[in-house]
Amino acid sequence: MRRQYEVTLVQGRREALAALKAQAHDLVLIDVPSIRFALARFCDDLRADFPGSTLFLLLSPDKQLTNIPPAQDQLTHPITSRQLLSRLSRLLPEQVGEVIAWQGLQLDPVAYALGWQAAEVFLTPKQATLAESFIRAPGELLSRARLMAEVWGTDYLGDTRTLNVHISWLRKALKSLDSPFKVETVRGQGYRLVNPPDAGAALQ
């Protein structure tokens, strides 16, 4: 599953300490070349007030620093986002969302990941919300009004082209998984998620 992180961006030492006091953070990342405060002093404050914090340093290859505070990990510029995320994934706890499933079709609404057997595809947030509406009500006929309300938070039905496009994208996602599931159109009424072997029962 794709991992996601909630990030708080600050520029100064006081702002960083205030952010840590306001909300618990799993990791403190410092881009050393860009800071304008004493690194050693900040790290002393960090360890005194937040002893459980994980410290990660991004260092400059051109500027030699003495007395670099000990950190759980560090990288030296230039780095790629992939390198950084790889290191972060080792230090941060796994963020696992509730997995919603129906007959083996699985959705992680936090990671926006739709899975079937060993295959997995990532959705946009709206696509994932649409998929969640169907998986939570398998085989049930969902009206266009209900889907517009659940996914977009509106009762406006004057133009539902956006819904049509997202239904099309969800169908392509299900097909890309090589899954048996289909989003079936019921003319004039709405849509329902069916597993063709059970389609007869769903229609009763």
PDB file of C-alpha atoms in Angstrom:
ATOM      1  CA  MET A   1       0.000   0.000   0.000  1.00  0.00           C
ATOM      2  CA  ARG A   2       1.118   3.542  -0.661  1.00  0.00           C
ATOM      3  CA  ARG A   3       2.115   5.397   2.492  1.00  0.00           C
ATOM      4  CA  GLN A   4       1.025   8.928   3.255  1.00  0.00           C
ATOM      5  CA  TYR A   5       2.347  11.402   5.795  1.00  0.00           C
ATOM      6  CA  GLU A   6       0.910  14.454   7.480  1.00  0.00           C
ATOM      7  CA  VAL A   7       3.561  17.182   7.426  1.00  0.00           C
ATOM      8  CA  THR A   8       3.952  20.396   9.416  1.00  0.00           C
ATOM      9  CA  LEU A   9       6.334  22.871   7.759  1.00  0.00           C
ATOM     10  CA  VAL A  10       8.008  25.537   9.914  1.00  0.00           C
ATOM     11  CA  GLN A  11      10.989  27.850   9.441  1.00  0.00           C
ATOM     12  CA  GLY A  12      12.231  28.796  12.894  1.00  0.00           C
ATOM     13  CA  ARG A  13      13.325  27.085  16.106  1.00  0.00           C
ATOM     14  CA  ARG A  14      10.518  28.556  18.204  1.00  0.00           C
ATOM     15  CA  GLU A  15       7.892  27.687  15.598  1.00  0.00           C
ATOM     16  CA  ALA A  16       9.170  24.106  15.482  1.00  0.00           C
ATOM     17  CA  LEU A  17       9.036  23.681  19.256  1.00  0.00           C
ATOM     18  CA  ALA A  18       5.572  25.265  19.376  1.00  0.00           C
ATOM     19  CA  ALA A  19       4.335  22.863  16.680  1.00  0.00           C
ATOM     20  CA  LEU A  20       5.683  19.903  18.644  1.00  0.00           C
ATOM     21  CA  LYS A  21       3.944  21.099  21.797  1.00  0.00           C
ATOM     22  CA  ALA A  22       0.664  21.600  19.953  1.00  0.00           C
ATOM     23  CA  GLN A  23       0.614  18.149  18.351  1.00  0.00           C
ATOM     24  CA  ALA A  24       2.628  14.959  18.652  1.00  0.00           C
ATOM     25  CA  HIS A  25       4.921  14.220  15.695  1.00  0.00           C
ATOM     26  CA  ASP A  26       6.630  10.937  14.896  1.00  0.00           C
ATOM     27  CA  LEU A  27       9.704  12.504  13.300  1.00  0.00           C
ATOM     28  CA  VAL A  28      11.532  15.837  13.089  1.00  0.00           C
ATOM     29  CA  LEU A  29      13.343  16.429   9.792  1.00  0.00           C
ATOM     30  CA  ILE A  30      15.825  19.306   9.607  1.00  0.00           C
ATOM     31  CA  ASP A  31      17.215  20.586   6.319  1.00  0.00           C
ATOM     32  CA  VAL A  32      20.450  21.839   7.851  1.00  0.00           C
ATOM     33  CA  PRO A  33      21.642  24.088   4.946  1.00  0.00           C
ATOM     34  CA  SER A  34      18.425  26.124   5.070  1.00  0.00           C
ATOM     35  CA  ILE A  35      18.093  26.801   8.804  1.00  0.00           C
ATOM     36  CA  ARG A  36      18.981  30.117  10.425  1.00  0.00           C
ATOM     37  CA  PHE A  37      19.250  28.970  14.025  1.00  0.00           C
ATOM     38  CA  ALA A  38      21.725  27.051  16.149  1.00  0.00           C
ATOM     39  CA  LEU A  39      21.255  23.379  15.374  1.00  0.00           C
ATOM     40  CA  ALA A  40      22.869  22.133  18.585  1.00  0.00           C
ATOM     41  CA  ARG A  41      20.645  24.332  20.757  1.00  0.00           C
ATOM     42  CA  PHE A  42      17.495  23.183  18.990  1.00  0.00           C
ATOM     43  CA  CYS A  43      18.476  19.534  19.387  1.00  0.00           C
ATOM     44  CA  ASP A  44      19.153  20.083  23.090  1.00  0.00           C
ATOM     45  CA  ASP A  45      15.663  21.587  23.476  1.00  0.00           C
ATOM     46  CA  LEU A  46      14.183  18.757  21.438  1.00  0.00           C
ATOM     47  CA  ARG A  47      15.694  16.048  23.604  1.00  0.00           C
ATOM     48  CA  ALA A  48      14.842  17.861  26.830  1.00  0.00           C
ATOM     49  CA  ASP A  49      11.178  18.499  26.016  1.00  0.00           C
ATOM     50  CA  PHE A  50      10.441  15.659  23.567  1.00  0.00           C
ATOM     51  CA  PRO A  51      12.779  12.786  24.453  1.00  0.00           C
ATOM     52  CA  GLY A  52      10.940  10.295  22.249  1.00  0.00           C
ATOM     53  CA  SER A  53      11.310  12.313  19.045  1.00  0.00           C
ATOM     54  CA  THR A  54      13.048  10.804  16.025  1.00  0.00           C
ATOM     55  CA  LEU A  55      15.594  13.183  14.480  1.00  0.00           C
ATOM     56  CA  PHE A  56      16.481  13.098  10.773  1.00  0.00           C
ATOM     57  CA  LEU A  57      19.079  15.462   9.277  1.00  0.00           C
ATOM     58  CA  LEU A  58      19.598  16.583   5.680  1.00  0.00           C
ATOM     59  CA  LEU A  59      23.198  17.784   5.344  1.00  0.00           C
ATOM     60  CA  SER A  60      25.093  19.871   2.804  1.00  0.00           C
ATOM     61  CA  PRO A  61      28.094  18.336   1.002  1.00  0.00           C
ATOM     62  CA  ASP A  62      29.792  21.755   0.816  1.00  0.00           C
ATOM     63  CA  LYS A  63      29.477  22.943   4.387  1.00  0.00           C
ATOM     64  CA  GLN A  64      31.446  21.078   7.009  1.00  0.00           C
ATOM     65  CA  LEU A  65      29.704  21.079  10.368  1.00  0.00           C
ATOM     66  CA  THR A  66      31.364  20.336  13.657  1.00  0.00           C
ATOM     67  CA  ASN A  67      29.625  18.807  16.631  1.00  0.00           C
ATOM     68  CA  ILE A  68      26.685  17.537  14.592  1.00  0.00           C
ATOM     69  CA  PRO A  69      24.068  16.284  17.056  1.00  0.00           C
ATOM     70  CA  PRO A  70      23.471  12.538  16.926  1.00  0.00           C
ATOM     71  CA  ALA A  71      20.446  11.635  14.810  1.00  0.00           C
ATOM     72  CA  GLN A  72      18.567   8.442  14.033  1.00  0.00           C
ATOM     73  CA  ASP A  73      19.389   8.952  10.348  1.00  0.00           C
ATOM     74  CA  GLN A  74      20.806  11.488   7.923  1.00  0.00           C
ATOM     75  CA  LEU A  75      21.283  12.083   4.207  1.00  0.00           C
ATOM     76  CA  THR A  76      23.573  14.415   2.296  1.00  0.00           C
ATOM     77  CA  HIS A  77      22.343  16.586  -0.567  1.00  0.00           C
ATOM     78  CA  PRO A  78      21.674  16.084  -3.429  1.00  0.00           C
ATOM     79  CA  ILE A  79      18.969  13.516  -2.777  1.00  0.00           C
ATOM     80  CA  THR A  80      15.886  12.338  -4.613  1.00  0.00           C
ATOM     81  CA  SER A  81      12.394  12.190  -3.169  1.00  0.00           C
ATOM     82  CA  ARG A  82      12.506   8.409  -3.573  1.00  0.00           C
ATOM     83  CA  GLN A  83      15.657   8.184  -1.452  1.00  0.00           C
ATOM     84  CA  LEU A  84      14.110  10.361   1.232  1.00  0.00           C
ATOM     85  CA  LEU A  85      10.837   8.429   1.334  1.00  0.00           C
ATOM     86  CA  SER A  86      12.721   5.145   1.479  1.00  0.00           C
ATOM     87  CA  ARG A  87      14.597   6.295   4.575  1.00  0.00           C
ATOM     88  CA  LEU A  88      11.476   7.741   6.184  1.00  0.00           C
ATOM     89  CA  SER A  89       9.577   4.488   5.707  1.00  0.00           C
ATOM     90  CA  ARG A  90      12.142   2.733   7.908  1.00  0.00           C
ATOM     91  CA  LEU A  91      11.781   5.225  10.732  1.00  0.00           C
ATOM     92  CA  LEU A  92       8.076   6.000  10.786  1.00  0.00           C
ATOM     93  CA  PRO A  93       5.324   3.704  12.035  1.00  0.00           C
ATOM     94  CA  GLU A  94       3.135   2.089   9.412  1.00  0.00           C
ATOM     95  CA  GLN A  95      -0.072   4.024   8.771  1.00  0.00           C
ATOM     96  CA  VAL A  96      -2.728   1.401   8.224  1.00  0.00           C
ATOM     97  CA  GLY A  97      -6.223   2.441   7.302  1.00  0.00           C
ATOM     98  CA  GLU A  98      -9.446   0.487   7.644  1.00  0.00           C
ATOM     99  CA  VAL A  99      -9.683  -1.995   4.799  1.00  0.00           C
ATOM    100  CA  ILE A 100     -13.173  -2.328   3.351  1.00  0.00           C
ATOM    101  CA  ALA A 101     -13.822  -5.576   1.524  1.00  0.00           C
ATOM    102  CA  TRP A 102     -16.490  -7.475  -0.353  1.00  0.00           C
ATOM    103  CA  GLN A 103     -15.902 -10.962  -1.732  1.00  0.00           C
ATOM    104  CA  GLY A 104     -12.158 -10.366  -1.962  1.00  0.00           C
ATOM    105  CA  LEU A 105     -12.342  -6.881  -3.475  1.00  0.00           C
ATOM    106  CA  GLN A 106     -10.468  -4.638  -1.031  1.00  0.00           C
ATOM    107  CA  LEU A 107     -10.243  -0.879  -0.626  1.00  0.00           C
ATOM    108  CA  ASP A 108      -7.931   1.046   1.668  1.00  0.00           C
ATOM    109  CA  PRO A 109      -9.653   4.472   1.748  1.00  0.00           C
ATOM    110  CA  VAL A 110      -6.650   6.069   3.454  1.00  0.00           C
ATOM    111  CA  ALA A 111      -4.094   4.941   0.867  1.00  0.00           C
ATOM    112  CA  TYR A 112      -6.672   5.157  -1.987  1.00  0.00           C
ATOM    113  CA  ALA A 113      -5.686   1.616  -2.967  1.00  0.00           C
ATOM    114  CA  LEU A 114      -8.074  -0.842  -4.611  1.00  0.00           C
ATOM    115  CA  GLY A 115      -6.995  -4.467  -4.627  1.00  0.00           C
ATOM    116  CA  TRP A 116      -8.058  -7.826  -5.963  1.00  0.00           C
ATOM    117  CA  GLN A 117      -6.007 -10.939  -5.197  1.00  0.00           C
ATOM    118  CA  ALA A 118      -2.351  -9.969  -5.818  1.00  0.00           C
ATOM    119  CA  ALA A 119      -3.159  -6.941  -7.989  1.00  0.00           C
ATOM    120  CA  GLU A 120      -3.500  -3.371  -6.766  1.00  0.00           C
ATOM    121  CA  VAL A 121      -4.328  -0.020  -8.341  1.00  0.00           C
ATOM    122  CA  PHE A 122      -4.207   3.456  -6.815  1.00  0.00           C
ATOM    123  CA  LEU A 123      -7.149   5.808  -7.163  1.00  0.00           C
ATOM    124  CA  THR A 124      -7.679   9.522  -6.756  1.00  0.00           C
ATOM    125  CA  PRO A 125      -9.406  10.607  -3.517  1.00  0.00           C
ATOM    126  CA  LYS A 126     -12.784  11.040  -5.256  1.00  0.00           C
ATOM    127  CA  GLN A 127     -12.472   7.721  -7.070  1.00  0.00           C
ATOM    128  CA  ALA A 128     -11.692   6.027  -3.751  1.00  0.00           C
ATOM    129  CA  THR A 129     -14.723   7.641  -2.100  1.00  0.00           C
ATOM    130  CA  LEU A 130     -16.899   6.469  -4.986  1.00  0.00           C
ATOM    131  CA  ALA A 131     -15.503   2.940  -4.707  1.00  0.00           C
ATOM    132  CA  GLU A 132     -16.147   3.025  -0.958  1.00  0.00           C
ATOM    133  CA  SER A 133     -19.818   3.903  -1.526  1.00  0.00           C
ATOM    134  CA  PHE A 134     -20.227   0.839  -3.735  1.00  0.00           C
ATOM    135  CA  ILE A 135     -18.243  -1.607  -1.595  1.00  0.00           C
ATOM    136  CA  ARG A 136     -20.137  -0.604   1.546  1.00  0.00           C
ATOM    137  CA  ALA A 137     -23.412  -1.342  -0.263  1.00  0.00           C
ATOM    138  CA  PRO A 138     -22.607  -4.311  -2.539  1.00  0.00           C
ATOM    139  CA  GLY A 139     -25.336  -5.231  -4.991  1.00  0.00           C
ATOM    140  CA  GLU A 140     -27.473  -2.332  -3.778  1.00  0.00           C
ATOM    141  CA  LEU A 141     -28.863   0.115  -6.313  1.00  0.00           C
ATOM    142  CA  LEU A 142     -27.338   3.533  -5.612  1.00  0.00           C
ATOM    143  CA  SER A 143     -29.104   6.509  -7.135  1.00  0.00           C
ATOM    144  CA  ARG A 144     -27.199   9.303  -8.823  1.00  0.00           C
ATOM    145  CA  ALA A 145     -28.476  11.652  -6.115  1.00  0.00           C
ATOM    146  CA  ARG A 146     -27.051   9.438  -3.374  1.00  0.00           C
ATOM    147  CA  LEU A 147     -23.666   9.156  -5.079  1.00  0.00           C
ATOM    148  CA  MET A 148     -23.459  12.902  -5.692  1.00  0.00           C
ATOM    149  CA  ALA A 149     -24.240  13.495  -2.011  1.00  0.00           C
ATOM    150  CA  GLU A 150     -21.801  10.887  -0.655  1.00  0.00           C
ATOM    151  CA  VAL A 151     -18.878  11.655  -2.961  1.00  0.00           C
ATOM    152  CA  TRP A 152     -19.226  15.373  -3.722  1.00  0.00           C
ATOM    153  CA  GLY A 153     -21.426  16.517  -0.845  1.00  0.00           C
ATOM    154  CA  THR A 154     -24.034  18.103  -3.091  1.00  0.00           C
ATOM    155  CA  ASP A 155     -27.654  17.501  -4.014  1.00  0.00           C
ATOM    156  CA  TYR A 156     -27.285  19.344  -7.336  1.00  0.00           C
ATOM    157  CA  LEU A 157     -28.180  17.051 -10.239  1.00  0.00           C
ATOM    158  CA  GLY A 158     -28.197  19.583 -13.066  1.00  0.00           C
ATOM    159  CA  ASP A 159     -24.895  18.289 -14.443  1.00  0.00           C
ATOM    160  CA  THR A 160     -23.676  14.825 -13.472  1.00  0.00           C
ATOM    161  CA  ARG A 161     -20.981  14.481 -16.128  1.00  0.00           C
ATOM    162  CA  THR A 162     -18.379  14.381 -13.354  1.00  0.00           C
ATOM    163  CA  LEU A 163     -20.125  11.340 -11.885  1.00  0.00           C
ATOM    164  CA  ASN A 164     -20.236   9.698 -15.316  1.00  0.00           C
ATOM    165  CA  VAL A 165     -16.496  10.216 -15.769  1.00  0.00           C
ATOM    166  CA  HIS A 166     -15.680   8.822 -12.316  1.00  0.00           C
ATOM    167  CA  ILE A 167     -17.880   5.777 -12.931  1.00  0.00           C
ATOM    168  CA  SER A 168     -15.930   5.198 -16.149  1.00  0.00           C
ATOM    169  CA  TRP A 169     -12.604   5.508 -14.298  1.00  0.00           C
ATOM    170  CA  LEU A 170     -13.756   3.080 -11.606  1.00  0.00           C
ATOM    171  CA  ARG A 171     -14.794   0.561 -14.243  1.00  0.00           C
ATOM    172  CA  LYS A 172     -11.353   0.832 -15.851  1.00  0.00           C
ATOM    173  CA  ALA A 173      -9.708   0.324 -12.456  1.00  0.00           C
ATOM    174  CA  LEU A 174     -11.744  -2.836 -11.823  1.00  0.00           C
ATOM    175  CA  LYS A 175     -10.854  -4.105 -15.295  1.00  0.00           C
ATOM    176  CA  SER A 176      -7.150  -3.351 -14.785  1.00  0.00           C
ATOM    177  CA  LEU A 177      -7.237  -5.607 -11.707  1.00  0.00           C
ATOM    178  CA  ASP A 178      -8.581  -8.426 -13.890  1.00  0.00           C
ATOM    179  CA  SER A 179     -11.391  -8.728 -11.360  1.00  0.00           C
ATOM    180  CA  PRO A 180     -14.883 -10.094 -12.043  1.00  0.00           C
ATOM    181  CA  PHE A 181     -16.600  -7.071 -10.474  1.00  0.00           C
ATOM    182  CA  LYS A 182     -18.663  -4.680 -12.562  1.00  0.00           C
ATOM    183  CA  VAL A 183     -20.375  -1.347 -11.996  1.00  0.00           C
ATOM    184  CA  GLU A 184     -23.750  -1.950 -13.592  1.00  0.00           C
ATOM    185  CA  THR A 185     -25.949   0.848 -14.940  1.00  0.00           C
ATOM    186  CA  VAL A 186     -29.673   0.673 -14.222  1.00  0.00           C
ATOM    187  CA  ARG A 187     -31.194   3.156 -16.647  1.00  0.00           C
ATOM    188  CA  GLY A 188     -33.033   5.999 -15.027  1.00  0.00           C
ATOM    189  CA  GLN A 189     -32.232   4.725 -11.535  1.00  0.00           C
ATOM    190  CA  GLY A 190     -28.500   4.609 -10.859  1.00  0.00           C
ATOM    191  CA  TYR A 191     -25.674   2.113 -10.479  1.00  0.00           C
ATOM    192  CA  ARG A 192     -24.726  -0.953  -8.480  1.00  0.00           C
ATOM    193  CA  LEU A 193     -21.583  -2.958  -7.900  1.00  0.00           C
ATOM    194  CA  VAL A 194     -22.033  -6.607  -8.836  1.00  0.00           C
ATOM    195  CA  ASN A 195     -19.963  -9.739  -9.017  1.00  0.00           C
ATOM    196  CA  PRO A 196     -21.311 -11.414 -12.194  1.00  0.00           C
ATOM    197  CA  PRO A 197     -21.571 -14.906 -10.621  1.00  0.00           C
ATOM    198  CA  ASP A 198     -23.930 -13.306  -8.071  1.00  0.00           C
ATOM    199  CA  ALA A 199     -25.606 -10.895 -10.480  1.00  0.00           C
ATOM    200  CA  GLY A 200     -28.783 -12.946 -10.669  1.00  0.00           C
ATOM    201  CA  ALA A 201     -29.236 -12.788  -6.909  1.00  0.00           C
ATOM    202  CA  ALA A 202     -28.525  -9.051  -6.924  1.00  0.00           C
ATOM    203  CA  LEU A 203     -31.272  -8.465  -9.468  1.00  0.00           C
ATOM    204  CA  GLN A 204     -33.932 -10.229  -7.413  1.00  0.00           C
TER     205      GLN A 204
END
